[in-house]
Amino acid sequence: MGSKMESSLLWLLLFLCIFSTPTDGKPMTILGQPPPANISGTNLTELSIVSLHWDHVTQPYIVALWIFVTGLAKLVFELNHKLTATIPESALLIFIGFVLGGMIWGADKAQTFTLTPVTFFYYLLPQIILDAGYFMPNKLFFGNMGAILTYAILGTVWNAVTVGLSLWGVYLGGIMGDLKINLLEFMLFGSLLSAVDPVAVLAVFEEVHVNEVLFILVFGESLLNDGVTVVLYNVCDAFVTLGADRINAVEIIKGIVSFLVVAFGGALVGVVFAVLLSLLTRCTKNIQIIEPGFIFIVSYLSYLTAEMLSLSSILAITFCGVCCQKYVNANMAESSVTTVRYAMKVFANGSETIIFVFLGISAIDPEIWVWNTAFILLTLVFVLVYRIIGVFALTWILNRFRLIPLEIIDQVVLSYGGLRGAVAYALAFMLDGNKVREKNLMISTTLIVVYFTVVLQGVTMKPLVTWLKVKRTSKTEVSLIEKLQNRAFDHILIAIEDISGQIGHNYMREKWNKFEEKWLRPILMKSSARKKQDQLFNVFHQLNLKDAMSYVTEGERCGSLAFVRSENNVNLDFKKKLASDISDIMPDINSDSSDTGPYTIPMTCIMQDNVPTVCLDVEEDMRGKSMRDTENINTHHVLQMHLYKARKQHRHRYSRKEMGLNKDENEVQEIFQRTMRNRLESFKSTKMGVTQSKKIKPAKKDQIPNGKHKTHSFEDADFSDDNVFSSDFAGGVASGGGGPTRLSIRSGGGIENPAFMPDVDHASPLHTPPWSAVVDDGVAPSQRAQVQLPWSPSNASRLTPLRISTRSNDSFILADRPTAQGEQPPPSQPKSTPK
Amino acid sequence: MPFMPEPDPDPWQLRRLNGPQDFGSVKELATNPIGDRIIGAFFSQGQETVDFHSFVRILAHFRPLDKNRAKRPDSPEPINSRISKLRFAFQLYDQDNDGKISRDELLQVLRTMLEMQVTEEQLESIADRTIQEADLDGDNAISFDEFRKSLEKVNIEHKMSSRFLH
């Protein structure tokens, strides 16, 4: 009942808004002219206390009113959830546009509001594209770049050429009747219809939740094909203007060159502005309130600059968003980051709504409608058919180069997802009516195609996806063993690749990451942000914050933060609640079951779902029960936080917003030390007394006194110079002769490895160090250990290491030194050779 | 690369990897937490050397799945099938080859894969939880079937395939 009242109220409001807006019957754009003033300025006879100054506020008022109306429209149909589940929002908005357009036309007998290219291209489109670029999952995007580019370039060109040529062929056949179009104009028409539209794709695919690869392919294609579309359109337009006789090989070559220039130039402009943006955010430490403003303004400037230079503006703003996101998010204060995210979503959403409503309204304009059945029908057919053919052909070629081929089902969805949208309509609108005589026919056809793809294909996309059993993104919680195993797989694969000496995508990515870390990051990122890069200051941290906040809210609802256990133990599924909150802001949270690392939300909490009758502080009792679940939560968190990160990235890690390459030198050192220790032990046990020098390859250092000391490999390790940590085995080592390995001792230099702080085993005393753990195969203590057992300090007083010491921190050295607390290393064992 | 370490007197003999130390020349393996286990997987039980044939066999586990191969009912399971890949992974955990991952074995792996900041209690609780999640028959160990079941949703083909240069 309540919602019915709401909806009727809203309809009433809508009607009022439409009819109360005075117009003068002249065709008016959204930036239109004001109607005649209500108060004429000449015959003022008396002072009026209050007067109506419509002419003062016309323009802004109408703009604001339209935004208001479109927002209301969205509100209206959101009231009915079943409706929004079956029909995508975009289709619904178009319908509302029809209704509104009908109302306006009924009132004015002319369509006073239409979607003009200027408004569209300069005020409505940029924020959508920026939003797309800013939230783009970079790893996924660049990992699939080859496929995306293929579809974007080759696919679009194919679409344009085939549609244009086929239509021309049919025209020559005569069934289209008498149209005044020549080949060039057909090509022009084909080119403007060729582009898959990012707005439409986003709108439809957002609700369908296909798996990431599929999504990124369609979406990436829709973004990048703008370069092709712009060039094709401009080239064909120029040719039409020049006339068919002036086209020769030179012009065609110029066309191809212009494509390269436009595309790469646009991308370059975007990158330049991204760098500018990163540098700016680096300096805004003291005036953080400006930061969000900079993001929007600079990105918009990049769009306009590219437009000014006749380069691809969409590409510019896309790459601006793509390249700056990492640095900007790291440099800005957390509140600024949130602000930018929210604001971007608001703007993008608003623009999208307005675009679709106006697409609907623009249809209700009898002036533009020219109906030619054959033309329209055939265009539709050709667009669809050639899309399918194009996708399948390109995928067949691509599959030979991809590790994981795209299946038939994926290809079907890809071809079905080739939606045309407002860009095509705006381009059609921009045609020069004098040169292209059948402009209205083209506009009508474009509108029909747009409606068909957005409405029909949009509505049927979800059922199709379900029917074909396309792989969707799974939102299920990853179990502990999956998490562990995923990480293990990464390590395994990396090891295998290292062993087999693969140079593949990883190689390039590794090179890029190294370059980026060495050169770009110091320039573009604040030093404080750089330090936090690989640690918890990332999405996981934010999720934790959100968890904590929800935790508190729930607890407060209960009266206090003590949770009451009820008989039915209602399980508030935190995940769902949070997922819905977060998915708006960070839609990339929902990734598939690949190792999602920090962004699955493993929280399930036993909480009261309904209002408790009694809220007793039954703490002890409750603790026993919720202990399990807090344990569960803790376990997930611990695993999450402490699993060693895999060293390299693999292209088949389709998780979004993946953390960068693990460059945490501490971690690398830790693993390295551990491994070496283990090896030391196992080797010494098996090959006691045998010099192993010939087996072990010192690449750089020329001497190995005896093979027992693997210190040389520390040198070989592929670390940056800072990482060479000192190991001086001179102290207390009963080496069999020969000088101790000469290694550079860097005191104070390099990363202070927390693992090797004086109190090195900050685990509890229960945690036995690996070298003294009793191993099954009875590794005898090393020769060195026989002299002096590696001493594990028992004062594990610190759990978090403090970096206070600037001296060399190697545990072996430190072990040999008596600590300040006066603890002595255990007495050395008598020498004995195991046999 | 792995086959360089020893100057081979007889170039026609099957090249050998003499012992795990040769893998030491692959520096990156030292920074891999389970690097040693992976090396160990190359050497069959008790052996000290790996010849080229076995080396390639192990690597073959990581070939991408070939979906177009016709399944002949009585042919042995191809080495890069999902089951074989899983088995490879399973063997990394199960060092004593009794067909089960016991709590201790799991603890060992966890220890290598988790940072040093994790306390022993946390480690144990993680191990317990993990076994609890996967263990279906209640024997407090993860058998291969349970392992396989718990990883049903994981895309093994993606995660354990590498593209080798043709």
mmCIF file with all atom_site columns, C-alpha atoms in Angstrom, chain A residues 400-404 407 471 476-477 479-482 484-503 505 593-595 628 631-632 635-636 638-639 641-645 647 651-654 667-668 670-672 674-679 683 687 692 694-697 710 716-719 755 761-764 766-768 799 801, chain B residues 1-2 4-7 18-36 38-39 42 48 55 58-59 62 64-65 67 85-86 88-90 92-93 101 106 108-123 125-127 129-130 132-134 142 146-147 150-165:
data_model
loop_
_atom_site.group_PDB
_atom_site.id
_atom_site.type_symbol
_atom_site.label_atom_id
_atom_site.label_alt_id
_atom_site.label_comp_id
_atom_site.label_asym_id
_atom_site.label_entity_id
_atom_site.label_seq_id
_atom_site.pdbx_PDB_ins_code
_atom_site.Cartn_x
_atom_site.Cartn_y
_atom_site.Cartn_z
_atom_site.occupancy
_atom_site.B_iso_or_equiv
_atom_site.pdbx_formal_charge
_atom_site.auth_seq_id
_atom_site.auth_comp_id
_atom_site.auth_asym_id
_atom_site.auth_atom_id
_atom_site.pdbx_PDB_model_num
ATOM 1   C CA . ARG A 1 400 ? 45.349 -20.027 -31.310 1.00 0.00 ? 400 ARG A CA 1
ATOM 2   C CA . PHE A 1 401 ? 47.275 -17.593 -29.187 1.00 0.00 ? 401 PHE A CA 1
ATOM 3   C CA . ARG A 1 402 ? 45.423 -17.712 -25.969 1.00 0.00 ? 402 ARG A CA 1
ATOM 4   C CA . LEU A 1 403 ? 46.278 -20.016 -23.138 1.00 0.00 ? 403 LEU A CA 1
ATOM 5   C CA . ILE A 1 404 ? 42.686 -20.473 -22.190 1.00 0.00 ? 404 ILE A CA 1
ATOM 6   C CA . GLU A 1 407 ? 34.484 -21.156 -25.789 1.00 0.00 ? 407 GLU A CA 1
ATOM 7   C CA . LYS A 1 471 ? 30.200 -18.911 -16.199 1.00 0.00 ? 471 LYS A CA 1
ATOM 8   C CA . THR A 1 476 ? 30.659 -17.544 -2.595  1.00 0.00 ? 476 THR A CA 1
ATOM 9   C CA . GLU A 1 477 ? 33.031 -17.375 0.212   1.00 0.00 ? 477 GLU A CA 1
ATOM 10  C CA . SER A 1 479 ? 37.115 -21.699 2.035   1.00 0.00 ? 479 SER A CA 1
ATOM 11  C CA . LEU A 1 480 ? 40.362 -21.812 3.876   1.00 0.00 ? 480 LEU A CA 1
ATOM 12  C CA . ILE A 1 481 ? 41.708 -24.683 1.944   1.00 0.00 ? 481 ILE A CA 1
ATOM 13  C CA . GLU A 1 482 ? 40.844 -23.022 -1.306  1.00 0.00 ? 482 GLU A CA 1
ATOM 14  C CA . LEU A 1 484 ? 45.664 -21.843 0.825   1.00 0.00 ? 484 LEU A CA 1
ATOM 15  C CA . GLN A 1 485 ? 45.647 -23.946 -2.260  1.00 0.00 ? 485 GLN A CA 1
ATOM 16  C CA . ASN A 1 486 ? 45.229 -21.014 -4.585  1.00 0.00 ? 486 ASN A CA 1
ATOM 17  C CA . ARG A 1 487 ? 48.266 -19.424 -3.128  1.00 0.00 ? 487 ARG A CA 1
ATOM 18  C CA . ALA A 1 488 ? 50.118 -22.682 -3.319  1.00 0.00 ? 488 ALA A CA 1
ATOM 19  C CA . PHE A 1 489 ? 49.210 -22.979 -6.969  1.00 0.00 ? 489 PHE A CA 1
ATOM 20  C CA . ASP A 1 490 ? 50.644 -19.596 -7.641  1.00 0.00 ? 490 ASP A CA 1
ATOM 21  C CA . HIS A 1 491 ? 53.881 -20.524 -6.007  1.00 0.00 ? 491 HIS A CA 1
ATOM 22  C CA . ILE A 1 492 ? 53.968 -23.794 -7.882  1.00 0.00 ? 492 ILE A CA 1
ATOM 23  C CA . LEU A 1 493 ? 53.406 -22.196 -11.202 1.00 0.00 ? 493 LEU A CA 1
ATOM 24  C CA . ILE A 1 494 ? 56.017 -19.604 -10.575 1.00 0.00 ? 494 ILE A CA 1
ATOM 25  C CA . ALA A 1 495 ? 58.490 -22.289 -9.642  1.00 0.00 ? 495 ALA A CA 1
ATOM 26  C CA . ILE A 1 496 ? 57.701 -24.301 -12.721 1.00 0.00 ? 496 ILE A CA 1
ATOM 27  C CA . GLU A 1 497 ? 58.083 -21.285 -14.889 1.00 0.00 ? 497 GLU A CA 1
ATOM 28  C CA . ASP A 1 498 ? 61.375 -20.489 -13.300 1.00 0.00 ? 498 ASP A CA 1
ATOM 29  C CA . ILE A 1 499 ? 62.589 -23.996 -13.778 1.00 0.00 ? 499 ILE A CA 1
ATOM 30  C CA . SER A 1 500 ? 61.529 -24.247 -17.335 1.00 0.00 ? 500 SER A CA 1
ATOM 31  C CA . GLY A 1 501 ? 62.823 -20.831 -18.105 1.00 0.00 ? 501 GLY A CA 1
ATOM 32  C CA . GLN A 1 502 ? 59.662 -19.414 -19.461 1.00 0.00 ? 502 GLN A CA 1
ATOM 33  C CA . ILE A 1 503 ? 59.627 -16.051 -20.904 1.00 0.00 ? 503 ILE A CA 1
ATOM 34  C CA . HIS A 1 505 ? 53.625 -12.613 -20.512 1.00 0.00 ? 505 HIS A CA 1
ATOM 35  C CA . SER A 1 593 ? 36.918 -18.247 -7.406  1.00 0.00 ? 593 SER A CA 1
ATOM 36  C CA . SER A 1 594 ? 40.450 -17.441 -8.318  1.00 0.00 ? 594 SER A CA 1
ATOM 37  C CA . ASP A 1 595 ? 42.555 -16.435 -5.445  1.00 0.00 ? 595 ASP A CA 1
ATOM 38  C CA . ARG A 1 628 ? 33.991 -20.588 17.247  1.00 0.00 ? 628 ARG A CA 1
ATOM 39  C CA . GLU A 1 631 ? 37.810 -18.013 15.581  1.00 0.00 ? 631 GLU A CA 1
ATOM 40  C CA . ASN A 1 632 ? 36.631 -18.688 12.126  1.00 0.00 ? 632 ASN A CA 1
ATOM 41  C CA . THR A 1 635 ? 41.493 -17.733 11.012  1.00 0.00 ? 635 THR A CA 1
ATOM 42  C CA . HIS A 1 636 ? 40.422 -16.338 7.713   1.00 0.00 ? 636 HIS A CA 1
ATOM 43  C CA . VAL A 1 638 ? 45.221 -14.524 9.661   1.00 0.00 ? 638 VAL A CA 1
ATOM 44  C CA . LEU A 1 639 ? 45.471 -16.630 6.572   1.00 0.00 ? 639 LEU A CA 1
ATOM 45  C CA . MET A 1 641 ? 47.126 -11.426 5.963   1.00 0.00 ? 641 MET A CA 1
ATOM 46  C CA . HIS A 1 642 ? 50.034 -13.679 6.365   1.00 0.00 ? 642 HIS A CA 1
ATOM 47  C CA . LEU A 1 643 ? 50.203 -15.929 3.404   1.00 0.00 ? 643 LEU A CA 1
ATOM 48  C CA . TYR A 1 644 ? 53.296 -15.151 1.498   1.00 0.00 ? 644 TYR A CA 1
ATOM 49  C CA . LYS A 1 645 ? 52.385 -13.348 -1.610  1.00 0.00 ? 645 LYS A CA 1
ATOM 50  C CA . ARG A 1 647 ? 56.178 -13.407 -6.503  1.00 0.00 ? 647 ARG A CA 1
ATOM 51  C CA . ARG A 1 651 ? 47.860 -13.861 -16.727 1.00 0.00 ? 651 ARG A CA 1
ATOM 52  C CA . HIS A 1 652 ? 45.262 -16.274 -15.574 1.00 0.00 ? 652 HIS A CA 1
ATOM 53  C CA . ARG A 1 653 ? 44.730 -14.567 -12.323 1.00 0.00 ? 653 ARG A CA 1
ATOM 54  C CA . TYR A 1 654 ? 41.570 -12.942 -13.347 1.00 0.00 ? 654 TYR A CA 1
ATOM 55  C CA . GLU A 1 667 ? 59.021 -11.184 2.842   1.00 0.00 ? 667 GLU A CA 1
ATOM 56  C CA . VAL A 1 668 ? 61.384 -12.227 0.137   1.00 0.00 ? 668 VAL A CA 1
ATOM 57  C CA . GLU A 1 670 ? 62.281 -14.188 5.020   1.00 0.00 ? 670 GLU A CA 1
ATOM 58  C CA . ILE A 1 671 ? 61.459 -16.882 2.575   1.00 0.00 ? 671 ILE A CA 1
ATOM 59  C CA . PHE A 1 672 ? 64.970 -16.871 1.307   1.00 0.00 ? 672 PHE A CA 1
ATOM 60  C CA . ARG A 1 674 ? 64.184 -19.990 5.636   1.00 0.00 ? 674 ARG A CA 1
ATOM 61  C CA . THR A 1 675 ? 64.830 -21.883 2.486   1.00 0.00 ? 675 THR A CA 1
ATOM 62  C CA . MET A 1 676 ? 68.541 -21.539 2.848   1.00 0.00 ? 676 MET A CA 1
ATOM 63  C CA . ARG A 1 677 ? 68.428 -22.699 6.378   1.00 0.00 ? 677 ARG A CA 1
ATOM 64  C CA . ASN A 1 678 ? 66.421 -25.703 5.446   1.00 0.00 ? 678 ASN A CA 1
ATOM 65  C CA . ARG A 1 679 ? 68.727 -26.522 2.652   1.00 0.00 ? 679 ARG A CA 1
ATOM 66  C CA . PHE A 1 683 ? 72.487 -30.905 2.706   1.00 0.00 ? 683 PHE A CA 1
ATOM 67  C CA . LYS A 1 687 ? 76.638 -34.924 2.504   1.00 0.00 ? 687 LYS A CA 1
ATOM 68  C CA . GLN A 1 692 ? 80.073 -29.606 -2.579  1.00 0.00 ? 692 GLN A CA 1
ATOM 69  C CA . LYS A 1 694 ? 81.544 -28.166 -7.596  1.00 0.00 ? 694 LYS A CA 1
ATOM 70  C CA . LYS A 1 695 ? 77.853 -28.731 -7.373  1.00 0.00 ? 695 LYS A CA 1
ATOM 71  C CA . ILE A 1 696 ? 77.029 -25.285 -6.340  1.00 0.00 ? 696 ILE A CA 1
ATOM 72  C CA . LYS A 1 697 ? 77.463 -22.613 -8.841  1.00 0.00 ? 697 LYS A CA 1
ATOM 73  C CA . LYS A 1 710 ? 75.638 -21.338 0.901   1.00 0.00 ? 710 LYS A CA 1
ATOM 74  C CA . ASP A 1 716 ? 73.379 -14.407 -6.754  1.00 0.00 ? 716 ASP A CA 1
ATOM 75  C CA . ALA A 1 717 ? 70.000 -13.580 -5.558  1.00 0.00 ? 717 ALA A CA 1
ATOM 76  C CA . ASP A 1 718 ? 68.307 -11.314 -7.928  1.00 0.00 ? 718 ASP A CA 1
ATOM 77  C CA . PHE A 1 719 ? 67.691 -8.549  -5.500  1.00 0.00 ? 719 PHE A CA 1
ATOM 78  C CA . ALA A 1 755 ? 62.641 -10.994 10.830  1.00 0.00 ? 755 ALA A CA 1
ATOM 79  C CA . ASP A 1 761 ? 61.528 -15.122 16.964  1.00 0.00 ? 761 ASP A CA 1
ATOM 80  C CA . HIS A 1 762 ? 58.690 -12.978 17.912  1.00 0.00 ? 762 HIS A CA 1
ATOM 81  C CA . ALA A 1 763 ? 56.578 -15.983 17.815  1.00 0.00 ? 763 ALA A CA 1
ATOM 82  C CA . SER A 1 764 ? 55.770 -17.379 21.131  1.00 0.00 ? 764 SER A CA 1
ATOM 83  C CA . LEU A 1 766 ? 56.208 -22.510 21.591  1.00 0.00 ? 766 LEU A CA 1
ATOM 84  C CA . HIS A 1 767 ? 57.172 -21.770 18.086  1.00 0.00 ? 767 HIS A CA 1
ATOM 85  C CA . THR A 1 768 ? 60.175 -23.893 17.497  1.00 0.00 ? 768 THR A CA 1
ATOM 86  C CA . LEU A 1 799 ? 55.273 -9.431  18.567  1.00 0.00 ? 799 LEU A CA 1
ATOM 87  C CA . PRO A 1 801 ? 59.158 -5.782  15.322  1.00 0.00 ? 801 PRO A CA 1
ATOM 88  C CA . MET B 2 1   ? 69.204 -23.276 -16.974 1.00 0.00 ? 1   MET B CA 1
ATOM 89  C CA . PRO B 2 2   ? 68.853 -26.489 -15.077 1.00 0.00 ? 2   PRO B CA 1
ATOM 90  C CA . MET B 2 4   ? 73.964 -26.546 -17.390 1.00 0.00 ? 4   MET B CA 1
ATOM 91  C CA . PRO B 2 5   ? 75.596 -27.211 -14.053 1.00 0.00 ? 5   PRO B CA 1
ATOM 92  C CA . GLU B 2 6   ? 77.645 -30.187 -14.869 1.00 0.00 ? 6   GLU B CA 1
ATOM 93  C CA . PRO B 2 7   ? 79.810 -30.317 -17.923 1.00 0.00 ? 7   PRO B CA 1
ATOM 94  C CA . ASN B 2 18  ? 72.259 -34.609 -10.009 1.00 0.00 ? 18  ASN B CA 1
ATOM 95  C CA . GLY B 2 19  ? 70.466 -33.905 -6.938  1.00 0.00 ? 19  GLY B CA 1
ATOM 96  C CA . PRO B 2 20  ? 68.441 -31.066 -5.620  1.00 0.00 ? 20  PRO B CA 1
ATOM 97  C CA . GLN B 2 21  ? 71.466 -28.869 -5.529  1.00 0.00 ? 21  GLN B CA 1
ATOM 98  C CA . ASP B 2 22  ? 71.352 -28.403 -9.231  1.00 0.00 ? 22  ASP B CA 1
ATOM 99  C CA . PHE B 2 23  ? 68.054 -26.784 -8.830  1.00 0.00 ? 23  PHE B CA 1
ATOM 100 C CA . GLY B 2 24  ? 69.898 -24.383 -6.647  1.00 0.00 ? 24  GLY B CA 1
ATOM 101 C CA . SER B 2 25  ? 71.182 -22.690 -9.707  1.00 0.00 ? 25  SER B CA 1
ATOM 102 C CA . VAL B 2 26  ? 67.701 -21.459 -10.316 1.00 0.00 ? 26  VAL B CA 1
ATOM 103 C CA . LYS B 2 27  ? 67.972 -18.558 -7.995  1.00 0.00 ? 27  LYS B CA 1
ATOM 104 C CA . GLU B 2 28  ? 64.355 -17.671 -7.916  1.00 0.00 ? 28  GLU B CA 1
ATOM 105 C CA . LEU B 2 29  ? 63.450 -20.960 -6.372  1.00 0.00 ? 29  LEU B CA 1
ATOM 106 C CA . ALA B 2 30  ? 65.110 -19.873 -3.188  1.00 0.00 ? 30  ALA B CA 1
ATOM 107 C CA . THR B 2 31  ? 62.570 -17.159 -2.771  1.00 0.00 ? 31  THR B CA 1
ATOM 108 C CA . ASN B 2 32  ? 59.688 -19.496 -3.249  1.00 0.00 ? 32  ASN B CA 1
ATOM 109 C CA . PRO B 2 33  ? 58.256 -20.718 0.022   1.00 0.00 ? 33  PRO B CA 1
ATOM 110 C CA . ILE B 2 34  ? 57.461 -24.136 -1.304  1.00 0.00 ? 34  ILE B CA 1
ATOM 111 C CA . GLY B 2 35  ? 60.323 -24.198 -3.734  1.00 0.00 ? 35  GLY B CA 1
ATOM 112 C CA . ASP B 2 36  ? 62.039 -27.025 -1.985  1.00 0.00 ? 36  ASP B CA 1
ATOM 113 C CA . ILE B 2 38  ? 58.537 -28.584 -5.723  1.00 0.00 ? 38  ILE B CA 1
ATOM 114 C CA . ILE B 2 39  ? 62.110 -29.553 -6.328  1.00 0.00 ? 39  ILE B CA 1
ATOM 115 C CA . PHE B 2 42  ? 60.900 -33.969 -9.403  1.00 0.00 ? 42  PHE B CA 1
ATOM 116 C CA . GLU B 2 48  ? 69.108 -38.634 -6.135  1.00 0.00 ? 48  GLU B CA 1
ATOM 117 C CA . PHE B 2 55  ? 61.924 -34.024 -15.765 1.00 0.00 ? 55  PHE B CA 1
ATOM 118 C CA . ILE B 2 58  ? 56.782 -33.643 -14.310 1.00 0.00 ? 58  ILE B CA 1
ATOM 119 C CA . LEU B 2 59  ? 56.637 -30.517 -16.386 1.00 0.00 ? 59  LEU B CA 1
ATOM 120 C CA . PHE B 2 62  ? 51.388 -28.224 -16.385 1.00 0.00 ? 62  PHE B CA 1
ATOM 121 C CA . PRO B 2 64  ? 47.033 -26.745 -20.560 1.00 0.00 ? 64  PRO B CA 1
ATOM 122 C CA . LEU B 2 65  ? 44.151 -29.091 -20.788 1.00 0.00 ? 65  LEU B CA 1
ATOM 123 C CA . LYS B 2 67  ? 39.683 -30.373 -24.437 1.00 0.00 ? 67  LYS B CA 1
ATOM 124 C CA . LYS B 2 85  ? 47.281 -31.935 -11.649 1.00 0.00 ? 85  LYS B CA 1
ATOM 125 C CA . LEU B 2 86  ? 45.454 -32.280 -8.407  1.00 0.00 ? 86  LEU B CA 1
ATOM 126 C CA . PHE B 2 88  ? 50.634 -33.433 -8.154  1.00 0.00 ? 88  PHE B CA 1
ATOM 127 C CA . ALA B 2 89  ? 49.502 -30.736 -5.802  1.00 0.00 ? 89  ALA B CA 1
ATOM 128 C CA . PHE B 2 90  ? 48.405 -33.323 -3.297  1.00 0.00 ? 90  PHE B CA 1
ATOM 129 C CA . LEU B 2 92  ? 53.398 -31.687 -2.443  1.00 0.00 ? 92  LEU B CA 1
ATOM 130 C CA . TYR B 2 93  ? 51.582 -31.763 0.819   1.00 0.00 ? 93  TYR B CA 1
ATOM 131 C CA . ILE B 2 101 ? 47.455 -35.089 4.425   1.00 0.00 ? 101 ILE B CA 1
ATOM 132 C CA . LEU B 2 106 ? 49.508 -29.499 6.774   1.00 0.00 ? 106 LEU B CA 1
ATOM 133 C CA . GLN B 2 108 ? 54.500 -27.924 7.863   1.00 0.00 ? 108 GLN B CA 1
ATOM 134 C CA . VAL B 2 109 ? 53.189 -26.504 4.668   1.00 0.00 ? 109 VAL B CA 1
ATOM 135 C CA . LEU B 2 110 ? 51.392 -23.744 6.458   1.00 0.00 ? 110 LEU B CA 1
ATOM 136 C CA . ARG B 2 111 ? 54.531 -22.858 8.274   1.00 0.00 ? 111 ARG B CA 1
ATOM 137 C CA . THR B 2 112 ? 56.423 -22.396 5.079   1.00 0.00 ? 112 THR B CA 1
ATOM 138 C CA . MET B 2 113 ? 53.694 -20.449 3.417   1.00 0.00 ? 113 MET B CA 1
ATOM 139 C CA . LEU B 2 114 ? 52.873 -18.083 6.184   1.00 0.00 ? 114 LEU B CA 1
ATOM 140 C CA . GLU B 2 115 ? 54.891 -15.205 7.354   1.00 0.00 ? 115 GLU B CA 1
ATOM 141 C CA . MET B 2 116 ? 57.033 -15.438 10.386  1.00 0.00 ? 116 MET B CA 1
ATOM 142 C CA . GLN B 2 117 ? 54.683 -13.223 12.302  1.00 0.00 ? 117 GLN B CA 1
ATOM 143 C CA . VAL B 2 118 ? 52.152 -15.939 12.763  1.00 0.00 ? 118 VAL B CA 1
ATOM 144 C CA . THR B 2 119 ? 52.195 -17.571 16.131  1.00 0.00 ? 119 THR B CA 1
ATOM 145 C CA . GLU B 2 120 ? 52.137 -21.275 16.589  1.00 0.00 ? 120 GLU B CA 1
ATOM 146 C CA . GLU B 2 121 ? 48.667 -21.181 18.031  1.00 0.00 ? 121 GLU B CA 1
ATOM 147 C CA . GLN B 2 122 ? 47.369 -19.339 15.035  1.00 0.00 ? 122 GLN B CA 1
ATOM 148 C CA . LEU B 2 123 ? 49.056 -21.826 12.774  1.00 0.00 ? 123 LEU B CA 1
ATOM 149 C CA . SER B 2 125 ? 44.100 -23.158 14.560  1.00 0.00 ? 125 SER B CA 1
ATOM 150 C CA . ILE B 2 126 ? 44.355 -22.542 10.835  1.00 0.00 ? 126 ILE B CA 1
ATOM 151 C CA . ALA B 2 127 ? 45.412 -26.108 10.273  1.00 0.00 ? 127 ALA B CA 1
ATOM 152 C CA . ARG B 2 129 ? 40.055 -25.278 10.613  1.00 0.00 ? 129 ARG B CA 1
ATOM 153 C CA . THR B 2 130 ? 41.311 -26.279 7.241   1.00 0.00 ? 130 THR B CA 1
ATOM 154 C CA . GLN B 2 132 ? 37.688 -29.418 9.533   1.00 0.00 ? 132 GLN B CA 1
ATOM 155 C CA . GLU B 2 133 ? 36.413 -27.776 6.398   1.00 0.00 ? 133 GLU B CA 1
ATOM 156 C CA . ALA B 2 134 ? 37.674 -30.442 4.119   1.00 0.00 ? 134 ALA B CA 1
ATOM 157 C CA . ILE B 2 142 ? 42.557 -34.993 4.203   1.00 0.00 ? 142 ILE B CA 1
ATOM 158 C CA . GLU B 2 146 ? 38.394 -34.917 0.112   1.00 0.00 ? 146 GLU B CA 1
ATOM 159 C CA . PHE B 2 147 ? 41.095 -32.713 -1.299  1.00 0.00 ? 147 PHE B CA 1
ATOM 160 C CA . SER B 2 150 ? 37.119 -29.224 -1.571  1.00 0.00 ? 150 SER B CA 1
ATOM 161 C CA . LEU B 2 151 ? 38.728 -27.780 -4.645  1.00 0.00 ? 151 LEU B CA 1
ATOM 162 C CA . GLU B 2 152 ? 35.798 -28.412 -6.900  1.00 0.00 ? 152 GLU B CA 1
ATOM 163 C CA . LYS B 2 153 ? 35.121 -24.809 -7.514  1.00 0.00 ? 153 LYS B CA 1
ATOM 164 C CA . VAL B 2 154 ? 38.655 -23.866 -8.178  1.00 0.00 ? 154 VAL B CA 1
ATOM 165 C CA . ASN B 2 155 ? 39.589 -23.575 -11.768 1.00 0.00 ? 155 ASN B CA 1
ATOM 166 C CA . ILE B 2 156 ? 42.466 -25.998 -11.769 1.00 0.00 ? 156 ILE B CA 1
ATOM 167 C CA . GLU B 2 157 ? 42.953 -25.746 -15.469 1.00 0.00 ? 157 GLU B CA 1
ATOM 168 C CA . HIS B 2 158 ? 43.741 -22.104 -15.133 1.00 0.00 ? 158 HIS B CA 1
ATOM 169 C CA . LYS B 2 159 ? 45.770 -22.340 -12.024 1.00 0.00 ? 159 LYS B CA 1
ATOM 170 C CA . MET B 2 160 ? 47.994 -25.179 -12.915 1.00 0.00 ? 160 MET B CA 1
ATOM 171 C CA . SER B 2 161 ? 48.716 -24.589 -16.527 1.00 0.00 ? 161 SER B CA 1
ATOM 172 C CA . SER B 2 162 ? 51.585 -22.868 -18.067 1.00 0.00 ? 162 SER B CA 1
ATOM 173 C CA . ARG B 2 163 ? 52.210 -22.267 -21.663 1.00 0.00 ? 163 ARG B CA 1
ATOM 174 C CA . PHE B 2 164 ? 55.420 -23.735 -22.779 1.00 0.00 ? 164 PHE B CA 1
ATOM 175 C CA . LEU B 2 165 ? 57.298 -22.530 -25.754 1.00 0.00 ? 165 LEU B CA 1
#
